PDB file of C-alpha atoms and ligand atoms in Angstrom:
ATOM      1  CA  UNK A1235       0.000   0.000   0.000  1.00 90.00           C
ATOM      2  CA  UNK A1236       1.573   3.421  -1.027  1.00 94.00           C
ATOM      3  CA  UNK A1237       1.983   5.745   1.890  1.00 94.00           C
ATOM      4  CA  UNK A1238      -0.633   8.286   0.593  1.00 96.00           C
ATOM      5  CA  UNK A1239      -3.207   5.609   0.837  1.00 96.00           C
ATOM      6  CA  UNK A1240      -1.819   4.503   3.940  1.00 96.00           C
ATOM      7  CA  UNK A1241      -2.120   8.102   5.468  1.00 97.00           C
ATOM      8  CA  UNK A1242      -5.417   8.689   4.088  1.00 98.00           C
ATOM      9  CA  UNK A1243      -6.617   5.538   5.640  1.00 98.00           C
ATOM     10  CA  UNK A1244      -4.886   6.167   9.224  1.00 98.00           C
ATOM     11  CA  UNK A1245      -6.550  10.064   8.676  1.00 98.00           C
ATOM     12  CA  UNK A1246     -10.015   8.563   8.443  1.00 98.00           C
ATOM     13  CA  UNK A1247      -9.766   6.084  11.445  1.00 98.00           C
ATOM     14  CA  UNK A1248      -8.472   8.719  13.738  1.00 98.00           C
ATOM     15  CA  UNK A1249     -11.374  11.070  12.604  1.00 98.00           C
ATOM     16  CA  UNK A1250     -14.065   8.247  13.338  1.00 98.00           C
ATOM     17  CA  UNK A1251     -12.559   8.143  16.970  1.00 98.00           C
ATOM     18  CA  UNK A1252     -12.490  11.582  17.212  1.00 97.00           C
ATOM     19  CA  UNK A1253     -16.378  12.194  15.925  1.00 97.00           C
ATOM     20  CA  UNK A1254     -17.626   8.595  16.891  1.00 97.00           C
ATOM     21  CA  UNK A1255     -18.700   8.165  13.592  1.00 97.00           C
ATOM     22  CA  UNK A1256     -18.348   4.969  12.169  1.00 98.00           C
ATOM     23  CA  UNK A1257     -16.919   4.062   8.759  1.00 98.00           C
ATOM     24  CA  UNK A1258     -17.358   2.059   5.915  1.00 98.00           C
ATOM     25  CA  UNK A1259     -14.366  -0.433   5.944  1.00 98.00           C
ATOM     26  CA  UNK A1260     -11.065   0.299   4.019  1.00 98.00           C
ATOM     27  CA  UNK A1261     -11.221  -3.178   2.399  1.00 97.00           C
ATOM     28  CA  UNK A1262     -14.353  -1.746   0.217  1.00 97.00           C
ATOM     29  CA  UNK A1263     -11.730   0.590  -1.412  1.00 97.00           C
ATOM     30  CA  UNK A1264      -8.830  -1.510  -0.734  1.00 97.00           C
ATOM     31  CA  UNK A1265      -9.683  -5.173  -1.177  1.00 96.00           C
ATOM     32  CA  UNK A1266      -6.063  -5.983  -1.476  1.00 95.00           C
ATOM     33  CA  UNK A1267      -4.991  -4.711   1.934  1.00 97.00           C
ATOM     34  CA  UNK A1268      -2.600  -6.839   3.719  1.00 97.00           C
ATOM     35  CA  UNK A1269      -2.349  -8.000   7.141  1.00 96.00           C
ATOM     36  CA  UNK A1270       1.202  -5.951   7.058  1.00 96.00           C
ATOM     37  CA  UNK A1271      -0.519  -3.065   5.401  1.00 97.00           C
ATOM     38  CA  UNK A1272      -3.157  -2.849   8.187  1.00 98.00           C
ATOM     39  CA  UNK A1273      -0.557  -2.778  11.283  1.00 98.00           C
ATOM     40  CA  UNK A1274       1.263  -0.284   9.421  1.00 98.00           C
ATOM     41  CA  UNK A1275      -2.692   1.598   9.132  1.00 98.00           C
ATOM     42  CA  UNK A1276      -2.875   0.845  12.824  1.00 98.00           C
ATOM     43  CA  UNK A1277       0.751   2.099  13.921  1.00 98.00           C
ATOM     44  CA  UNK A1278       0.009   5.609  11.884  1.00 98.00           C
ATOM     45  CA  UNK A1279      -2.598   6.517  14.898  1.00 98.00           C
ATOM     46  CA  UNK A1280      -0.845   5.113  17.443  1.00 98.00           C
ATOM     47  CA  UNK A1281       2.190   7.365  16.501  1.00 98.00           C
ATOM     48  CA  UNK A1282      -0.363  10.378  15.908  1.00 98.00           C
ATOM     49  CA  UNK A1283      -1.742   9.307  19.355  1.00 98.00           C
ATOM     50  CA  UNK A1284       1.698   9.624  20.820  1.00 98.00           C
ATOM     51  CA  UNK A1285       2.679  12.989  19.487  1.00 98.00           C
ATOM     52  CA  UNK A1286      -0.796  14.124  21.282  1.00 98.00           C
ATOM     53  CA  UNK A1287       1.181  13.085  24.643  1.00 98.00           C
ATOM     54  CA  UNK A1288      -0.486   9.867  25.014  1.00 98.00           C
ATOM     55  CA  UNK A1289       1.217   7.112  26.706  1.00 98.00           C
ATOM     56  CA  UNK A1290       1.281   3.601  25.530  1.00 98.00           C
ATOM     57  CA  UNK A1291       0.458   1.607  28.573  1.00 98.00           C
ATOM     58  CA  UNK A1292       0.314  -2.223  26.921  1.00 98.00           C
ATOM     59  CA  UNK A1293      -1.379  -4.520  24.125  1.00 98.00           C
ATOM     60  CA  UNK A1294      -4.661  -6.395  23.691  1.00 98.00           C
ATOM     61  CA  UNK A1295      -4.563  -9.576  21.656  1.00 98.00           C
ATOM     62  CA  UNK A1296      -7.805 -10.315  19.897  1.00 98.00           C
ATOM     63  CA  UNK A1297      -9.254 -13.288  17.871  1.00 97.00           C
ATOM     64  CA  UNK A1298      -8.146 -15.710  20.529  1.00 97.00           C
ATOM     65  CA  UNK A1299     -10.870 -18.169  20.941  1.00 94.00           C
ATOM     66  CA  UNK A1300     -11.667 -20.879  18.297  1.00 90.00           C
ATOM     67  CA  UNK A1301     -15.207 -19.473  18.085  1.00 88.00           C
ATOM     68  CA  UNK A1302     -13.837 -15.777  16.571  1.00 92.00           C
ATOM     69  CA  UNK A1303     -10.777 -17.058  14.696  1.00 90.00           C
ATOM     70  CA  UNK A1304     -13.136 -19.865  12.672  1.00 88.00           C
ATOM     71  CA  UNK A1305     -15.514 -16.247  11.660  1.00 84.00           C
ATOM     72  CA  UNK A1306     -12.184 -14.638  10.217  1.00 85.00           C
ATOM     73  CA  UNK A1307     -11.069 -17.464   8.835  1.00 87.00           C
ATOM     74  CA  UNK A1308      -7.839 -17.243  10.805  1.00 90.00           C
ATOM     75  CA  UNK A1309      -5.814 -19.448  13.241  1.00 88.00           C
ATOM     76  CA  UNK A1310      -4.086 -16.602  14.966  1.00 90.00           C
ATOM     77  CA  UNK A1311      -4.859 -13.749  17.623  1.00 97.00           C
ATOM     78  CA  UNK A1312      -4.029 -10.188  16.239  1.00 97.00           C
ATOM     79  CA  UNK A1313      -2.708  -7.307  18.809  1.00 98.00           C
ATOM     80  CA  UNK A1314      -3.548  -3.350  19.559  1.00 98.00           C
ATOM     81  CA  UNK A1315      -2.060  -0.680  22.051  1.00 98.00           C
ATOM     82  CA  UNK A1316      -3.190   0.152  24.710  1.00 98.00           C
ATOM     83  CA  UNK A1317      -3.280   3.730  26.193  1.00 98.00           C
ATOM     84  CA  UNK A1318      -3.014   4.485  29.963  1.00 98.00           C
ATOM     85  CA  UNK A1319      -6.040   6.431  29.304  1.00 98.00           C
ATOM     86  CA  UNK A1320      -7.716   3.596  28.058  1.00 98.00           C
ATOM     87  CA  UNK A1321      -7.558   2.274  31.631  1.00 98.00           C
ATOM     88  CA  UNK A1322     -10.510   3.154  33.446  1.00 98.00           C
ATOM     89  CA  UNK A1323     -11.768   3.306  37.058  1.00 97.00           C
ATOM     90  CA  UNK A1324     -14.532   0.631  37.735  1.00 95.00           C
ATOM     91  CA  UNK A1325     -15.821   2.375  40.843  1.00 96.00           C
ATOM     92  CA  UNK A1326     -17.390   5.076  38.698  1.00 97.00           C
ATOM     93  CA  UNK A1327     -20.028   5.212  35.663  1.00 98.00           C
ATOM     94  CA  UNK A1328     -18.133   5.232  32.109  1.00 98.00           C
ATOM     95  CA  UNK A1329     -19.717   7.381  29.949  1.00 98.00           C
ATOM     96  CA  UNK A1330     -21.309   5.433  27.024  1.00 98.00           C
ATOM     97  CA  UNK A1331     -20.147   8.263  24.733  1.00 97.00           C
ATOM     98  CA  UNK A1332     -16.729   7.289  24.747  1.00 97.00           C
ATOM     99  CA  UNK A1333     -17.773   4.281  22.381  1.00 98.00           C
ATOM    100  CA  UNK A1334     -19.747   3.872  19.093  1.00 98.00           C
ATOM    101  CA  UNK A1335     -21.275   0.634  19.366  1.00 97.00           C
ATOM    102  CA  UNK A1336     -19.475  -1.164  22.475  1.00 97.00           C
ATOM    103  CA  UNK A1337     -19.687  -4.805  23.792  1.00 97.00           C
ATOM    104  CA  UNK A1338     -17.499  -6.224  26.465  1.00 97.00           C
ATOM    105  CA  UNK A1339     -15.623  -9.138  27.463  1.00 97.00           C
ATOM    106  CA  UNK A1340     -14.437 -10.645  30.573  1.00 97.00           C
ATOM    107  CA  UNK A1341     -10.619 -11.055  30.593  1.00 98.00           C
ATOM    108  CA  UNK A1342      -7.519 -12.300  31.979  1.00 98.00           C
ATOM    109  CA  UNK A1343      -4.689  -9.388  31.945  1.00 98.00           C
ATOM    110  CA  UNK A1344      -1.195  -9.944  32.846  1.00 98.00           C
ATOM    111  CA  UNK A1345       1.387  -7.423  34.490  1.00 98.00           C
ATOM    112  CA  UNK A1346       5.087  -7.765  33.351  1.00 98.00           C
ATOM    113  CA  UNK A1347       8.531  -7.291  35.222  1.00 98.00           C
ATOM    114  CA  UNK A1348      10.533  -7.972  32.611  1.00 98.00           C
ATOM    115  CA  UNK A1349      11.147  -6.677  29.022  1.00 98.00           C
ATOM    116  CA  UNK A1350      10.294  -9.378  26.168  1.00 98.00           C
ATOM    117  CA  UNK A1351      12.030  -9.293  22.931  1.00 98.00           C
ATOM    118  CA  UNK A1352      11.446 -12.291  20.408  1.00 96.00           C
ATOM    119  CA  UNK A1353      11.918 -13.642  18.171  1.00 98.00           C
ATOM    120  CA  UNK A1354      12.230 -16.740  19.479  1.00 98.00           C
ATOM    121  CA  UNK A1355      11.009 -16.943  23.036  1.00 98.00           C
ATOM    122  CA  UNK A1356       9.564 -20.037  24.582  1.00 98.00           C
ATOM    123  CA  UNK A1357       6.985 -20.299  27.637  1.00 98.00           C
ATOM    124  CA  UNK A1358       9.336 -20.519  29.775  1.00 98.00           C
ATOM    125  CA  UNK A1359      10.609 -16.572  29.394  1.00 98.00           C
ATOM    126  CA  UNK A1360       6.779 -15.774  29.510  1.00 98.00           C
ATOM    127  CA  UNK A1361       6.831 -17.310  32.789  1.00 98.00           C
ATOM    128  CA  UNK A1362       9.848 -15.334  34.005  1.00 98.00           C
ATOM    129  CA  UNK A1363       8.702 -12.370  32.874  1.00 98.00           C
ATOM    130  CA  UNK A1364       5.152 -12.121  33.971  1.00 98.00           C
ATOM    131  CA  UNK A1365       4.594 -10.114  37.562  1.00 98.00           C
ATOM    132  CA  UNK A1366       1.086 -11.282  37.912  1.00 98.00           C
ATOM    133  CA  UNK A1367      -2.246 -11.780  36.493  1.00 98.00           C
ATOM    134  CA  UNK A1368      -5.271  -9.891  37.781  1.00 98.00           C
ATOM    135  CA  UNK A1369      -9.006  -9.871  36.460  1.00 98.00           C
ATOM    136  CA  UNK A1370     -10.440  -7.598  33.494  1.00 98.00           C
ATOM    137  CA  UNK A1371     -13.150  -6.515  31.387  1.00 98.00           C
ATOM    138  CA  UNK A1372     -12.519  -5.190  27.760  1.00 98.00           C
ATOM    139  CA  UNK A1373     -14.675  -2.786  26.317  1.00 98.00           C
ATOM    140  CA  UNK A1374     -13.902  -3.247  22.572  1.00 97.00           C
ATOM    141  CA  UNK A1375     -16.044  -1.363  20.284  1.00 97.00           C
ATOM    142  CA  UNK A1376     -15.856  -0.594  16.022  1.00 97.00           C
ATOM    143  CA  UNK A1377     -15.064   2.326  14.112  1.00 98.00           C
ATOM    144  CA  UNK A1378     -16.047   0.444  11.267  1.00 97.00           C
ATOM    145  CA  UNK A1379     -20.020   0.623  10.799  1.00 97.00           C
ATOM    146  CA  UNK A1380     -21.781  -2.173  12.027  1.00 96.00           C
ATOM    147  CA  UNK A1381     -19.371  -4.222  13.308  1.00 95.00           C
ATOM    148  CA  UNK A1382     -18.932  -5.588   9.541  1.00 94.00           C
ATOM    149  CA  UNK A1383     -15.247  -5.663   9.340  1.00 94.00           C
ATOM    150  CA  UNK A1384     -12.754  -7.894   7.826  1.00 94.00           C
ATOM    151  CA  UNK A1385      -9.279  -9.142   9.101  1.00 95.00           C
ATOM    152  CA  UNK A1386      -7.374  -6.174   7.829  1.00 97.00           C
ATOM    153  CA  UNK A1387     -10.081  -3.620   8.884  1.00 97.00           C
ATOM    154  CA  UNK A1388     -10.434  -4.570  12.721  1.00 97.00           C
ATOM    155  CA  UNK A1389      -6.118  -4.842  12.632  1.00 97.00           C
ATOM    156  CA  UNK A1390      -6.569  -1.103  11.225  1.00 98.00           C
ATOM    157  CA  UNK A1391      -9.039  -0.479  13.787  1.00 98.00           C
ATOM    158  CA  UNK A1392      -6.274  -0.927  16.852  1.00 98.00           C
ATOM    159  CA  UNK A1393      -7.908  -4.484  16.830  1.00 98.00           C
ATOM    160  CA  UNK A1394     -11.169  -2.824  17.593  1.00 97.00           C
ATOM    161  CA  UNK A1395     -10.343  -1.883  21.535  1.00 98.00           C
ATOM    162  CA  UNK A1396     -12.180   0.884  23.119  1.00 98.00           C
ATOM    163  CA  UNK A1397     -10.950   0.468  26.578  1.00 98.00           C
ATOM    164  CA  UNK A1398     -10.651  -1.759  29.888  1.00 98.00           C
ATOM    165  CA  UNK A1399     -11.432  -1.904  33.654  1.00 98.00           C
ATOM    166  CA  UNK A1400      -8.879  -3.727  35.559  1.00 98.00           C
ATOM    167  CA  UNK A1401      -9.433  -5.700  39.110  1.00 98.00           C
ATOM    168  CA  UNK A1402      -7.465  -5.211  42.355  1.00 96.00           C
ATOM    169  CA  UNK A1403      -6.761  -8.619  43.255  1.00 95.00           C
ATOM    170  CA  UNK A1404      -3.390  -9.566  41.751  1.00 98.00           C
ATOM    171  CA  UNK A1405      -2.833 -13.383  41.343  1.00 98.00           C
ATOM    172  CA  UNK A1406       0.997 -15.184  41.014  1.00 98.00           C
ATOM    173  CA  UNK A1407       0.833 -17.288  37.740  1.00 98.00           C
ATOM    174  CA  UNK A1408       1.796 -20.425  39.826  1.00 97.00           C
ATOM    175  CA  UNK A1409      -1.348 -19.944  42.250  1.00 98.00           C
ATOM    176  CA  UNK A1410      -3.477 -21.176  39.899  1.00 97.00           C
ATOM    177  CA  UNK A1411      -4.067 -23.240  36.365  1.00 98.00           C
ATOM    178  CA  UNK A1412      -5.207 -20.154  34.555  1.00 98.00           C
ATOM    179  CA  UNK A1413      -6.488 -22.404  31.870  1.00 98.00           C
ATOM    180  CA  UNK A1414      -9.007 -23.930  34.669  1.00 98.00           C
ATOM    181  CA  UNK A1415      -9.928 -20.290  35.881  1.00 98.00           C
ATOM    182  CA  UNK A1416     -13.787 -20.249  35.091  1.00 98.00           C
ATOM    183  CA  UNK A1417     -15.413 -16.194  34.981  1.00 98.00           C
ATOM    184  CA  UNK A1418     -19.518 -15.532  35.334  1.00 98.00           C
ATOM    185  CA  UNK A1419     -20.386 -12.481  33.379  1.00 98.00           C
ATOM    186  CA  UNK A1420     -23.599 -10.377  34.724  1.00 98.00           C
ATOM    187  CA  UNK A1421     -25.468  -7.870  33.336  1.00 98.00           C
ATOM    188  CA  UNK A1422     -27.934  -5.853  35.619  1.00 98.00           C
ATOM    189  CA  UNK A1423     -27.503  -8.912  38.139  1.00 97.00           C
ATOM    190  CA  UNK A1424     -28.102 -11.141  35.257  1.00 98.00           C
ATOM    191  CA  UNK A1425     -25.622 -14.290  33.958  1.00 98.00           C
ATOM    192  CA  UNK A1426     -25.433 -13.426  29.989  1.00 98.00           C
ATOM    193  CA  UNK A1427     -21.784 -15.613  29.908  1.00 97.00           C
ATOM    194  CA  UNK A1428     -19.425 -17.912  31.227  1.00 97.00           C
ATOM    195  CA  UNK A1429     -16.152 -19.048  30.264  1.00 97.00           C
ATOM    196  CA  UNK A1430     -12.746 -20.502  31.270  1.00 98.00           C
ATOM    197  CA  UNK A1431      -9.324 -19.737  30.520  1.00 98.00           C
ATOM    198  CA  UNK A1432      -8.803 -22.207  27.921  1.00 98.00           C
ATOM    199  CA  UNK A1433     -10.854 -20.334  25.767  1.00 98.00           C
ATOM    200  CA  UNK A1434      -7.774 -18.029  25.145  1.00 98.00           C
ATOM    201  CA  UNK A1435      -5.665 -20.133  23.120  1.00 97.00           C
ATOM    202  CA  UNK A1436      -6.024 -23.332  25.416  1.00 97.00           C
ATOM    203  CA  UNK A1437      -3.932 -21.031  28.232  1.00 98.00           C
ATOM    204  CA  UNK A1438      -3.816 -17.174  28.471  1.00 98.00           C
ATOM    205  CA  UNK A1439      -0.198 -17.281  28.740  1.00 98.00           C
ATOM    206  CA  UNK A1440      -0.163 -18.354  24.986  1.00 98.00           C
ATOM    207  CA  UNK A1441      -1.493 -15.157  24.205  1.00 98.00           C
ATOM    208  CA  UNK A1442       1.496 -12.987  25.368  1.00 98.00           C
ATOM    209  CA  UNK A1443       4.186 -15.351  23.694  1.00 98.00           C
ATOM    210  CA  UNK A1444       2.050 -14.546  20.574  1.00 98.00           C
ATOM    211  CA  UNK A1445       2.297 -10.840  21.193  1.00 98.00           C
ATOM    212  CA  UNK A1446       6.151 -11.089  22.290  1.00 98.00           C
ATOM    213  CA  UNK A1447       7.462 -12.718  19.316  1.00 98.00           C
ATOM    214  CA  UNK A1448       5.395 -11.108  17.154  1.00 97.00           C
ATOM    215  CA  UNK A1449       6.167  -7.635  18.461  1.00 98.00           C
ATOM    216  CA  UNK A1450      10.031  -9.211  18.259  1.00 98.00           C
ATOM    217  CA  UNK A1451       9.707 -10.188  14.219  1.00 96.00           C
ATOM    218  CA  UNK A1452       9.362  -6.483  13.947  1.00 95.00           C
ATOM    219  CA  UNK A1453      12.191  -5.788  15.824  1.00 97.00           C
ATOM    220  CA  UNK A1454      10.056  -4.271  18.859  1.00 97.00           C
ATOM    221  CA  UNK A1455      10.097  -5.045  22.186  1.00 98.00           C
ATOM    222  CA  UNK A1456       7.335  -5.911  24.637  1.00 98.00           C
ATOM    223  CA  UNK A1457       8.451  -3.922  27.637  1.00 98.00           C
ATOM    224  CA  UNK A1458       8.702  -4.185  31.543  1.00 98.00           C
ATOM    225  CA  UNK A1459       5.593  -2.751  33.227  1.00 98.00           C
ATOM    226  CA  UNK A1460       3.297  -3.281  30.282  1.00 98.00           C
ATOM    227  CA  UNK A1461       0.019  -4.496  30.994  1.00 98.00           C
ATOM    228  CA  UNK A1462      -1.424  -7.345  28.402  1.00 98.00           C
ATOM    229  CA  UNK A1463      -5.056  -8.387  27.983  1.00 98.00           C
ATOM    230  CA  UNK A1464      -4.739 -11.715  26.903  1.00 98.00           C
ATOM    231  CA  UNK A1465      -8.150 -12.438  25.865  1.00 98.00           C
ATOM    232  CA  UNK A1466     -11.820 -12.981  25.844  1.00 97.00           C
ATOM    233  CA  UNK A1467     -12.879 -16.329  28.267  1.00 97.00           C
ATOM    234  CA  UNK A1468     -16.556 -15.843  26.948  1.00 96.00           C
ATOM    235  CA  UNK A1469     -18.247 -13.864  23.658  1.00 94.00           C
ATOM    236  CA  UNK A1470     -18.781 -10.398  23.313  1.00 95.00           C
ATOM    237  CA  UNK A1471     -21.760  -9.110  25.336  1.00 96.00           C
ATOM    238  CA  UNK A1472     -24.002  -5.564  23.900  1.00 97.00           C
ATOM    239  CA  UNK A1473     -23.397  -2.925  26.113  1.00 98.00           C
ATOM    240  CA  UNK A1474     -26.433  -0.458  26.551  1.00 98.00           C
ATOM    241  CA  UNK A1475     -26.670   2.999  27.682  1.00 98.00           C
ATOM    242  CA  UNK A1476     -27.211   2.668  32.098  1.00 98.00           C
ATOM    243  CA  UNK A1477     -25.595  -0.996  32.172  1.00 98.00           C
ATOM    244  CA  UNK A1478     -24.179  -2.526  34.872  1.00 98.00           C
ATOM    245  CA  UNK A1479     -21.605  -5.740  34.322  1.00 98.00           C
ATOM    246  CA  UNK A1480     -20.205  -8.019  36.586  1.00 98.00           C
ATOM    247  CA  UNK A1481     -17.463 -10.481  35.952  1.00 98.00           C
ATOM    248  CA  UNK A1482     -16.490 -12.742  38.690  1.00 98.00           C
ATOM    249  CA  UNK A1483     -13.890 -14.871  38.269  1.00 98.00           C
ATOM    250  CA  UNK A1484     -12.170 -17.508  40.858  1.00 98.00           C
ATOM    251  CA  UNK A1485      -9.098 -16.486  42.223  1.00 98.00           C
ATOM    252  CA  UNK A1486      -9.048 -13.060  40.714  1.00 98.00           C
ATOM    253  CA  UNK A1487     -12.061 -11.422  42.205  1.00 98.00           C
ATOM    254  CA  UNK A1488     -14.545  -9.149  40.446  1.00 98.00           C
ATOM    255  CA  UNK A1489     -14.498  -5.912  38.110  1.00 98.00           C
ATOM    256  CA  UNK A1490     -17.133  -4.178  37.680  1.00 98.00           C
ATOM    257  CA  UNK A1491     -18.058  -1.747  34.547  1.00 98.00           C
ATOM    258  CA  UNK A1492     -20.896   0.203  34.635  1.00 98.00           C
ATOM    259  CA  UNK A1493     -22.093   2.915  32.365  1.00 98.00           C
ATOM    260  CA  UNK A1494     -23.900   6.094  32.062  1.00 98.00           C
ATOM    261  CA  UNK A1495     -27.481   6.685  30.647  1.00 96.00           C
ATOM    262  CA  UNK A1496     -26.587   9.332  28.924  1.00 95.00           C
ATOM    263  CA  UNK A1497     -23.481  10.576  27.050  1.00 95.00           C
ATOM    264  CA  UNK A1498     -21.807  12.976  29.442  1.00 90.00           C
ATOM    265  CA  UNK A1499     -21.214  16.505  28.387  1.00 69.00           C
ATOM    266  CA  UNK A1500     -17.430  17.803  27.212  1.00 59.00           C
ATOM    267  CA  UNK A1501     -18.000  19.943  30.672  1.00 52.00           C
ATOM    268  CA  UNK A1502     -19.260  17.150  32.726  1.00 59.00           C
ATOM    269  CA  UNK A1503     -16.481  15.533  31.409  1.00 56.00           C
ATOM    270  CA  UNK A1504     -13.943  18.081  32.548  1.00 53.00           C
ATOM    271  CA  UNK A1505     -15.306  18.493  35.878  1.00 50.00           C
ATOM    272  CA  UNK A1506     -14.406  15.334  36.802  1.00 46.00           C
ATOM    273  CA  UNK A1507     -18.095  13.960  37.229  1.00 41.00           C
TER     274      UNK A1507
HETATM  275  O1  0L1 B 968      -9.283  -7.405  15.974  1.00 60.61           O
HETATM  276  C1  0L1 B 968      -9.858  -7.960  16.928  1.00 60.61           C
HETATM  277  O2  0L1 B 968      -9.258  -8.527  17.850  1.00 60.61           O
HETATM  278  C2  0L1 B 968     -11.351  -7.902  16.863  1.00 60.61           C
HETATM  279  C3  0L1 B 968     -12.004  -8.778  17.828  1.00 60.61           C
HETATM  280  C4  0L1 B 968     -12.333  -8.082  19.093  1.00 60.61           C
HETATM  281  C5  0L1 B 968     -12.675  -9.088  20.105  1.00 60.61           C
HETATM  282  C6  0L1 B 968     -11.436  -9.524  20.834  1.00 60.61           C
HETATM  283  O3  0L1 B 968     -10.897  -8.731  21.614  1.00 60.61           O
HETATM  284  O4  0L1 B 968     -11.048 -10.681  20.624  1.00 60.61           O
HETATM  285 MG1   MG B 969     -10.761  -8.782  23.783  1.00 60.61          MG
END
């Protein structure tokens, strides 16, 4: 893809996040695009994003469940970045307005010590490198219209993340078989979903040596600190305006999301309430 169209196609994303307008997907005007091509769409907002003073505070890998990957067509996760102002406070209402059409996912999320840099790396430098893992919710949501995307679009789309709500309860990776870790999803003090760890790739830890290596093939590393969302352990649930979710999971505790019923106001916004 030539670096006009490339631009052009970065241009229109970050607009859609900045109106919350979705977009028809590139692939209408670019069928061709490549899964290389679509990073490279995805890494021209996250360096815009940057230059605004953002921070990068992790990844997301998507598409990790048999279930998702078998509707793509694909046998591997994809990755975003994540922004430490993606990372929001559970004890207070989100305002819906941040998203366009979001849905969210219970997760397992994973806290590193160590830098990562692949090529190469086996589970065992996973292992040494993770600090802990502690309970999530990811609130992904589409700038592309509809949620009709394909595989290059959502990559494009910073692998369609909106933002996340992370637990308190930090768990060592050796407490527990995080593959056997089972999560109840509510909604208004209703069970929508349930899942398990295995859903992610047979074992959540699977998910970051993805990210690591792949990161590593292009010569980046997954750094110390980061924080990782591994994962969905159940589908994608609606989110409507004045929801409240749940996600309980054993040994990791609860996080709770709950959202406005009403867009807030840029003021409210700024005001802090
Ligand atoms: O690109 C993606 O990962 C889209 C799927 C979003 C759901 C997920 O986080 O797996
Ligand atoms: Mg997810």
């Amino acid at each position: 893809m030539d670096k006009t169209t490339l631009d052009r196609f970065g241009a229109r994303l970050l607009d859609a996040h900045r109106t919350r307008s979705a977009i028809t997907p590139l692939t209408a005007e670019a069928p061709g695009m490549s899964i290389d091509d679509a990073y490279r769409v995805q890494l021209n907002q996250i360096s815009q994003w940057e230059s605004e003073g953002r921070t990068i505070a992790g990844f997301k890998v998507g598409l990790t469940s048999k279930a998702i990957q078998a509707q793509f067509g694909v046998d591997k996760p994809d990755f975003g970045h994540l922004f430490s102002d993606m990372i929001l406070d559970g004890s207070r209402p989100i305002d819906i307005g941040r998203f366009i059409s979001p849905r969210i996912e219970p997760e397992i999320s994973f806290a590193l010590r160590k830098d990562l840099k692949g090529p190469g790396l086996t589970i065992v430098d996973i292992v040494d490198a993770v600090d802990y893992a502690i309970a999530s919710v990811e609130i992904i949501d589409s700038r592309i219209k509809d949620w009709k995307f394909t595989l290059p679009d959502t990559i494009a789309d910073n692998a369609s993340c909106g933002a996340l709500v992370l637990g308190t309860t930090p768990l060592r990776i050796d407490a527990a078989d995080l593959s056997l870790v089972g999560c109840v999803l509510s909604r208004n003090g209703e069970v929508v979903a349930s899942g398990a760890g295995a859903a992610v790739l047979g074992h959540p830890l699977q998910s970051l040596l993805f990210l690591a290596n792949t990161l590593g093939a292009h010569g980046r590393t997954l750094p110390a600190g980061s924080v990782v969302l591994a994962g969905a352990l159940t589908a994608a649930v609606p989110v409507a305006p004045g929801d409240r979710f749940t996600a309980t999971f054993a040994h990791l505790g609860s996080v709770t999301a709950s959202f406005t019923e009403q867009p807030r106001s840029a003021e409210q916004t700024k005001a802090g309430s």
